[in-house]
PDB file of C-alpha atoms in Angstrom:
ATOM      1  CA  UNK A  30      14.987 -12.169  28.506  1.00 52.00           C
ATOM      2  CA  UNK A  31      17.911 -10.331  26.868  1.00 65.00           C
ATOM      3  CA  UNK A  32      18.289  -8.672  23.489  1.00 63.00           C
ATOM      4  CA  UNK A  33      16.478 -10.497  20.703  1.00 70.00           C
ATOM      5  CA  UNK A  34      17.231 -10.701  17.019  1.00 75.00           C
ATOM      6  CA  UNK A  35      14.894  -9.073  14.558  1.00 75.00           C
ATOM      7  CA  UNK A  36      14.002 -12.447  13.126  1.00 78.00           C
ATOM      8  CA  UNK A  37      13.063 -13.882  16.542  1.00 79.00           C
ATOM      9  CA  UNK A  38      11.042 -10.743  17.375  1.00 76.00           C
ATOM     10  CA  UNK A  39       9.074 -11.198  14.106  1.00 79.00           C
ATOM     11  CA  UNK A  40       8.411 -14.808  15.213  1.00 81.00           C
ATOM     12  CA  UNK A  41       7.239 -13.674  18.644  1.00 81.00           C
ATOM     13  CA  UNK A  42       3.433 -13.235  18.494  1.00 84.00           C
ATOM     14  CA  UNK A  43       3.534 -10.524  21.255  1.00 82.00           C
ATOM     15  CA  UNK A  44       6.249  -8.426  19.658  1.00 83.00           C
ATOM     16  CA  UNK A  45       5.229  -8.870  15.938  1.00 84.00           C
ATOM     17  CA  UNK A  46       2.463  -6.309  15.987  1.00 86.00           C
ATOM     18  CA  UNK A  47       4.589  -3.658  17.581  1.00 85.00           C
ATOM     19  CA  UNK A  48       7.418  -4.334  15.144  1.00 86.00           C
ATOM     20  CA  UNK A  49       5.130  -4.339  12.102  1.00 87.00           C
ATOM     21  CA  UNK A  50       3.464  -1.140  13.309  1.00 87.00           C
ATOM     22  CA  UNK A  51       6.930   0.497  13.481  1.00 87.00           C
ATOM     23  CA  UNK A  52       7.793  -0.641   9.992  1.00 88.00           C
ATOM     24  CA  UNK A  53       4.339   0.581   8.718  1.00 89.00           C
ATOM     25  CA  UNK A  54       4.816   3.973  10.231  1.00 89.00           C
ATOM     26  CA  UNK A  55       8.283   4.210   8.487  1.00 90.00           C
ATOM     27  CA  UNK A  56       6.667   3.185   5.116  1.00 90.00           C
ATOM     28  CA  UNK A  57       3.597   5.411   5.751  1.00 89.00           C
ATOM     29  CA  UNK A  58       5.641   8.494   6.345  1.00 89.00           C
ATOM     30  CA  UNK A  59       7.102   7.975   2.852  1.00 90.00           C
ATOM     31  CA  UNK A  60       3.855   6.891   1.242  1.00 89.00           C
ATOM     32  CA  UNK A  61       2.149  10.212   2.003  1.00 90.00           C
ATOM     33  CA  UNK A  62       4.722  11.717  -0.344  1.00 91.00           C
ATOM     34  CA  UNK A  63       5.486  14.964   1.447  1.00 90.00           C
ATOM     35  CA  UNK A  64       9.122  13.980   1.967  1.00 88.00           C
ATOM     36  CA  UNK A  65       9.471  12.929  -1.627  1.00 88.00           C
ATOM     37  CA  UNK A  66       7.915  16.062  -3.071  1.00 91.00           C
ATOM     38  CA  UNK A  67       9.731  18.654  -0.856  1.00 88.00           C
ATOM     39  CA  UNK A  68      12.837  18.716  -3.129  1.00 87.00           C
ATOM     40  CA  UNK A  69      10.697  19.225  -6.241  1.00 90.00           C
ATOM     41  CA  UNK A  70       8.297  21.903  -4.820  1.00 91.00           C
ATOM     42  CA  UNK A  71      10.007  24.910  -6.481  1.00 92.00           C
ATOM     43  CA  UNK A  72       9.951  23.099  -9.880  1.00 90.00           C
ATOM     44  CA  UNK A  73       6.273  22.155  -9.413  1.00 92.00           C
ATOM     45  CA  UNK A  74       5.300  25.737  -8.435  1.00 94.00           C
ATOM     46  CA  UNK A  75       7.162  27.203 -11.333  1.00 93.00           C
ATOM     47  CA  UNK A  76       5.608  24.822 -13.811  1.00 89.00           C
ATOM     48  CA  UNK A  77       2.161  25.669 -12.371  1.00 92.00           C
ATOM     49  CA  UNK A  78       2.739  29.310 -13.052  1.00 93.00           C
ATOM     50  CA  UNK A  79       3.333  30.551  -9.400  1.00 94.00           C
ATOM     51  CA  UNK A  80       4.871  33.949  -9.830  1.00 92.00           C
ATOM     52  CA  UNK A  81       7.447  33.807  -7.064  1.00 94.00           C
ATOM     53  CA  UNK A  82       8.179  30.029  -6.540  1.00 93.00           C
ATOM     54  CA  UNK A  83      11.490  30.693  -4.684  1.00 94.00           C
ATOM     55  CA  UNK A  84       9.739  33.050  -2.260  1.00 95.00           C
ATOM     56  CA  UNK A  85       7.066  30.357  -1.824  1.00 95.00           C
ATOM     57  CA  UNK A  86       9.831  27.950  -0.914  1.00 94.00           C
ATOM     58  CA  UNK A  87      10.886  30.232   1.844  1.00 95.00           C
ATOM     59  CA  UNK A  88       7.290  30.322   3.123  1.00 97.00           C
ATOM     60  CA  UNK A  89       7.367  26.523   3.003  1.00 96.00           C
ATOM     61  CA  UNK A  90      10.537  26.462   5.066  1.00 95.00           C
ATOM     62  CA  UNK A  91       8.861  28.834   7.696  1.00 97.00           C
ATOM     63  CA  UNK A  92       5.825  26.673   7.626  1.00 97.00           C
ATOM     64  CA  UNK A  93       7.802  23.595   8.329  1.00 96.00           C
ATOM     65  CA  UNK A  94       9.647  25.252  11.184  1.00 97.00           C
ATOM     66  CA  UNK A  95       6.392  26.480  12.738  1.00 98.00           C
ATOM     67  CA  UNK A  96       4.905  23.039  12.150  1.00 97.00           C
ATOM     68  CA  UNK A  97       7.727  21.301  14.017  1.00 96.00           C
ATOM     69  CA  UNK A  98       7.435  23.760  16.943  1.00 97.00           C
ATOM     70  CA  UNK A  99       3.643  23.165  16.980  1.00 97.00           C
ATOM     71  CA  UNK A 100       4.218  19.387  17.112  1.00 96.00           C
ATOM     72  CA  UNK A 101       6.701  19.742  20.051  1.00 95.00           C
ATOM     73  CA  UNK A 102       4.168  21.889  21.913  1.00 96.00           C
ATOM     74  CA  UNK A 103       1.109  19.686  21.166  1.00 95.00           C
ATOM     75  CA  UNK A 104       2.460  16.186  21.278  1.00 95.00           C
ATOM     76  CA  UNK A 105       2.026  15.748  25.136  1.00 95.00           C
ATOM     77  CA  UNK A 106      -1.259  17.540  25.594  1.00 96.00           C
ATOM     78  CA  UNK A 107      -2.970  15.917  22.544  1.00 96.00           C
ATOM     79  CA  UNK A 108      -1.058  12.676  22.133  1.00 94.00           C
ATOM     80  CA  UNK A 109       0.724  10.985  19.324  1.00 94.00           C
ATOM     81  CA  UNK A 110      -2.201   9.190  17.628  1.00 92.00           C
ATOM     82  CA  UNK A 111      -4.436  12.286  17.362  1.00 95.00           C
ATOM     83  CA  UNK A 112      -1.631  14.319  15.866  1.00 95.00           C
ATOM     84  CA  UNK A 113      -0.766  11.621  13.280  1.00 94.00           C
ATOM     85  CA  UNK A 114      -4.283  11.130  12.269  1.00 94.00           C
ATOM     86  CA  UNK A 115      -5.090  14.841  12.359  1.00 95.00           C
ATOM     87  CA  UNK A 116      -1.927  15.349  10.226  1.00 95.00           C
ATOM     88  CA  UNK A 117      -3.032  12.666   7.715  1.00 95.00           C
ATOM     89  CA  UNK A 118      -6.359  14.272   7.430  1.00 95.00           C
ATOM     90  CA  UNK A 119      -5.039  17.754   6.981  1.00 97.00           C
ATOM     91  CA  UNK A 120      -2.526  16.479   4.239  1.00 97.00           C
ATOM     92  CA  UNK A 121      -5.317  14.604   2.491  1.00 96.00           C
ATOM     93  CA  UNK A 122      -7.241  17.932   2.337  1.00 97.00           C
ATOM     94  CA  UNK A 123      -4.205  19.852   1.238  1.00 97.00           C
ATOM     95  CA  UNK A 124      -3.598  17.327  -1.656  1.00 96.00           C
ATOM     96  CA  UNK A 125      -7.222  17.599  -2.723  1.00 97.00           C
ATOM     97  CA  UNK A 126      -6.821  21.447  -2.735  1.00 98.00           C
ATOM     98  CA  UNK A 127      -3.611  21.158  -4.744  1.00 96.00           C
ATOM     99  CA  UNK A 128      -5.452  18.931  -7.221  1.00 96.00           C
ATOM    100  CA  UNK A 129      -8.267  21.231  -7.722  1.00 97.00           C
ATOM    101  CA  UNK A 130      -5.808  24.260  -7.905  1.00 96.00           C
ATOM    102  CA  UNK A 131      -4.062  22.414 -10.789  1.00 94.00           C
ATOM    103  CA  UNK A 132      -7.479  21.818 -12.494  1.00 95.00           C
ATOM    104  CA  UNK A 133      -8.745  25.340 -11.980  1.00 95.00           C
ATOM    105  CA  UNK A 134      -5.272  26.813 -12.867  1.00 94.00           C
ATOM    106  CA  UNK A 135      -5.113  28.811  -9.644  1.00 96.00           C
ATOM    107  CA  UNK A 136      -1.442  29.303  -8.831  1.00 95.00           C
ATOM    108  CA  UNK A 137      -1.974  31.257  -5.648  1.00 96.00           C
ATOM    109  CA  UNK A 138      -4.291  28.559  -4.255  1.00 96.00           C
ATOM    110  CA  UNK A 139      -1.796  25.917  -5.275  1.00 96.00           C
ATOM    111  CA  UNK A 140       1.116  27.789  -3.465  1.00 97.00           C
ATOM    112  CA  UNK A 141      -0.993  28.161  -0.315  1.00 97.00           C
ATOM    113  CA  UNK A 142      -1.992  24.499  -0.443  1.00 97.00           C
ATOM    114  CA  UNK A 143       1.599  23.410  -0.671  1.00 97.00           C
ATOM    115  CA  UNK A 144       2.543  25.689   2.296  1.00 97.00           C
ATOM    116  CA  UNK A 145      -0.286  24.177   4.292  1.00 98.00           C
ATOM    117  CA  UNK A 146       0.749  20.533   3.281  1.00 97.00           C
ATOM    118  CA  UNK A 147       4.278  21.116   4.508  1.00 97.00           C
ATOM    119  CA  UNK A 148       2.975  22.673   7.775  1.00 98.00           C
ATOM    120  CA  UNK A 149       0.598  19.751   8.362  1.00 97.00           C
ATOM    121  CA  UNK A 150       3.353  17.178   7.571  1.00 96.00           C
ATOM    122  CA  UNK A 151       5.793  18.885   9.835  1.00 96.00           C
ATOM    123  CA  UNK A 152       3.283  19.225  12.628  1.00 96.00           C
ATOM    124  CA  UNK A 153       2.682  15.576  12.668  1.00 95.00           C
ATOM    125  CA  UNK A 154       4.344  12.871  10.581  1.00 93.00           C
ATOM    126  CA  UNK A 155       7.765  14.534  10.012  1.00 92.00           C
ATOM    127  CA  UNK A 156       8.902  14.214  13.620  1.00 84.00           C
ATOM    128  CA  UNK A 157       6.341  11.924  15.289  1.00 92.00           C
ATOM    129  CA  UNK A 158       7.116   8.923  13.123  1.00 90.00           C
ATOM    130  CA  UNK A 159      10.439   8.467  14.897  1.00 89.00           C
ATOM    131  CA  UNK A 160       9.030   9.224  18.222  1.00 90.00           C
ATOM    132  CA  UNK A 161       6.417   6.523  17.924  1.00 90.00           C
ATOM    133  CA  UNK A 162       8.859   4.008  16.321  1.00 89.00           C
ATOM    134  CA  UNK A 163      11.162   4.496  19.200  1.00 89.00           C
ATOM    135  CA  UNK A 164       8.351   4.133  21.847  1.00 90.00           C
ATOM    136  CA  UNK A 165       6.448   1.054  20.424  1.00 87.00           C
ATOM    137  CA  UNK A 166       8.984  -1.807  21.020  1.00 86.00           C
ATOM    138  CA  UNK A 167      10.287  -3.027  24.308  1.00 84.00           C
ATOM    139  CA  UNK A 168      13.973  -2.337  25.152  1.00 82.00           C
ATOM    140  CA  UNK A 169      15.087  -5.720  24.177  1.00 81.00           C
ATOM    141  CA  UNK A 170      14.328  -5.081  20.467  1.00 83.00           C
ATOM    142  CA  UNK A 171      14.411  -1.266  20.318  1.00 85.00           C
ATOM    143  CA  UNK A 172      17.718  -1.072  18.487  1.00 85.00           C
ATOM    144  CA  UNK A 173      16.620  -3.751  15.953  1.00 84.00           C
ATOM    145  CA  UNK A 174      13.239  -2.022  15.536  1.00 86.00           C
ATOM    146  CA  UNK A 175      14.778   1.271  14.996  1.00 89.00           C
ATOM    147  CA  UNK A 176      17.342  -0.097  12.504  1.00 89.00           C
ATOM    148  CA  UNK A 177      14.601  -1.887  10.514  1.00 89.00           C
ATOM    149  CA  UNK A 178      12.449   1.238  10.610  1.00 89.00           C
ATOM    150  CA  UNK A 179      15.349   3.349   9.199  1.00 91.00           C
ATOM    151  CA  UNK A 180      15.976   0.769   6.451  1.00 92.00           C
ATOM    152  CA  UNK A 181      12.348   0.779   5.521  1.00 92.00           C
ATOM    153  CA  UNK A 182      12.139   4.599   5.583  1.00 92.00           C
ATOM    154  CA  UNK A 183      15.181   5.204   3.372  1.00 93.00           C
ATOM    155  CA  UNK A 184      14.207   2.331   0.958  1.00 94.00           C
ATOM    156  CA  UNK A 185      10.874   3.866   0.471  1.00 92.00           C
ATOM    157  CA  UNK A 186      12.381   7.319   0.280  1.00 92.00           C
ATOM    158  CA  UNK A 187      14.722   6.268  -2.443  1.00 93.00           C
ATOM    159  CA  UNK A 188      12.108   4.646  -4.645  1.00 94.00           C
ATOM    160  CA  UNK A 189       9.470   7.318  -4.199  1.00 92.00           C
ATOM    161  CA  UNK A 190      11.828  10.280  -4.552  1.00 91.00           C
ATOM    162  CA  UNK A 191      13.320   8.802  -7.687  1.00 92.00           C
ATOM    163  CA  UNK A 192       9.982   8.244  -9.313  1.00 92.00           C
ATOM    164  CA  UNK A 193       7.952  11.340  -7.945  1.00 91.00           C
ATOM    165  CA  UNK A 194       8.529  13.653 -10.910  1.00 88.00           C
ATOM    166  CA  UNK A 195       8.027  10.930 -13.563  1.00 90.00           C
ATOM    167  CA  UNK A 196       4.802   9.935 -11.736  1.00 92.00           C
ATOM    168  CA  UNK A 197       3.556  13.575 -11.717  1.00 90.00           C
ATOM    169  CA  UNK A 198       4.243  13.874 -15.423  1.00 89.00           C
ATOM    170  CA  UNK A 199       2.848  10.473 -16.420  1.00 93.00           C
ATOM    171  CA  UNK A 200      -0.309  10.732 -14.317  1.00 92.00           C
ATOM    172  CA  UNK A 201      -0.815  14.539 -14.449  1.00 92.00           C
ATOM    173  CA  UNK A 202      -0.225  16.592 -11.301  1.00 92.00           C
ATOM    174  CA  UNK A 203      -3.971  16.786 -10.581  1.00 93.00           C
ATOM    175  CA  UNK A 204      -4.473  12.965 -10.670  1.00 94.00           C
ATOM    176  CA  UNK A 205      -1.132  12.297  -8.825  1.00 94.00           C
ATOM    177  CA  UNK A 206      -2.001  14.573  -5.983  1.00 94.00           C
ATOM    178  CA  UNK A 207      -5.517  13.149  -5.718  1.00 94.00           C
ATOM    179  CA  UNK A 208      -3.865   9.739  -5.320  1.00 94.00           C
ATOM    180  CA  UNK A 209      -1.460  11.188  -2.682  1.00 94.00           C
ATOM    181  CA  UNK A 210      -4.568  12.297  -0.809  1.00 95.00           C
ATOM    182  CA  UNK A 211      -5.856   8.660  -0.905  1.00 93.00           C
ATOM    183  CA  UNK A 212      -2.523   7.556   0.531  1.00 92.00           C
ATOM    184  CA  UNK A 213      -3.018   9.990   3.385  1.00 92.00           C
ATOM    185  CA  UNK A 214      -6.428   8.444   4.001  1.00 91.00           C
ATOM    186  CA  UNK A 215      -4.662   5.084   3.950  1.00 86.00           C
ATOM    187  CA  UNK A 216      -2.599   6.327   6.918  1.00 78.00           C
ATOM    188  CA  UNK A 217      -5.736   5.677   9.044  1.00 68.00           C
ATOM    189  CA  UNK A 218      -5.472   1.972   8.402  1.00 64.00           C
TER     190      UNK A 218
END
């Protein structure tokens, strides 16, 4: 069999689960909100009373770099699924810590929790999403699957990034981050 269209792949009972898993990973990577929040982190930290939000943003950048390097070092020995599930669990814990830090008005704990959040995301979902999306489908639909994954990723990114600050303000940061923790738990499904 040669190259298949995306529509025929969705109609194929053997290919549909792999294609839907790929699309689910792309949507899930956005649903956990780390990507959408990263552009607003300095503003969130400043609003929460963190004394040096710009310095904290540098620490977040370093944590992301160390996270990506950790992912590269651990992906083969541990496997993709354990890293994705472990990353989702760690991010859920970070969101809970962020939520409690907002409630308790602990800016330092909030800053540390954000740094840990971005480390956890970078060590798992940030890079592995694309690795797994590329590995799931067979060669005859790989291009179509990657294209559909990219479209799904960027559509979710646009909607969630455009609404992230409004959601934080409308829902309160502590409630919003508690809901983000639940979305990380949803990554197990």
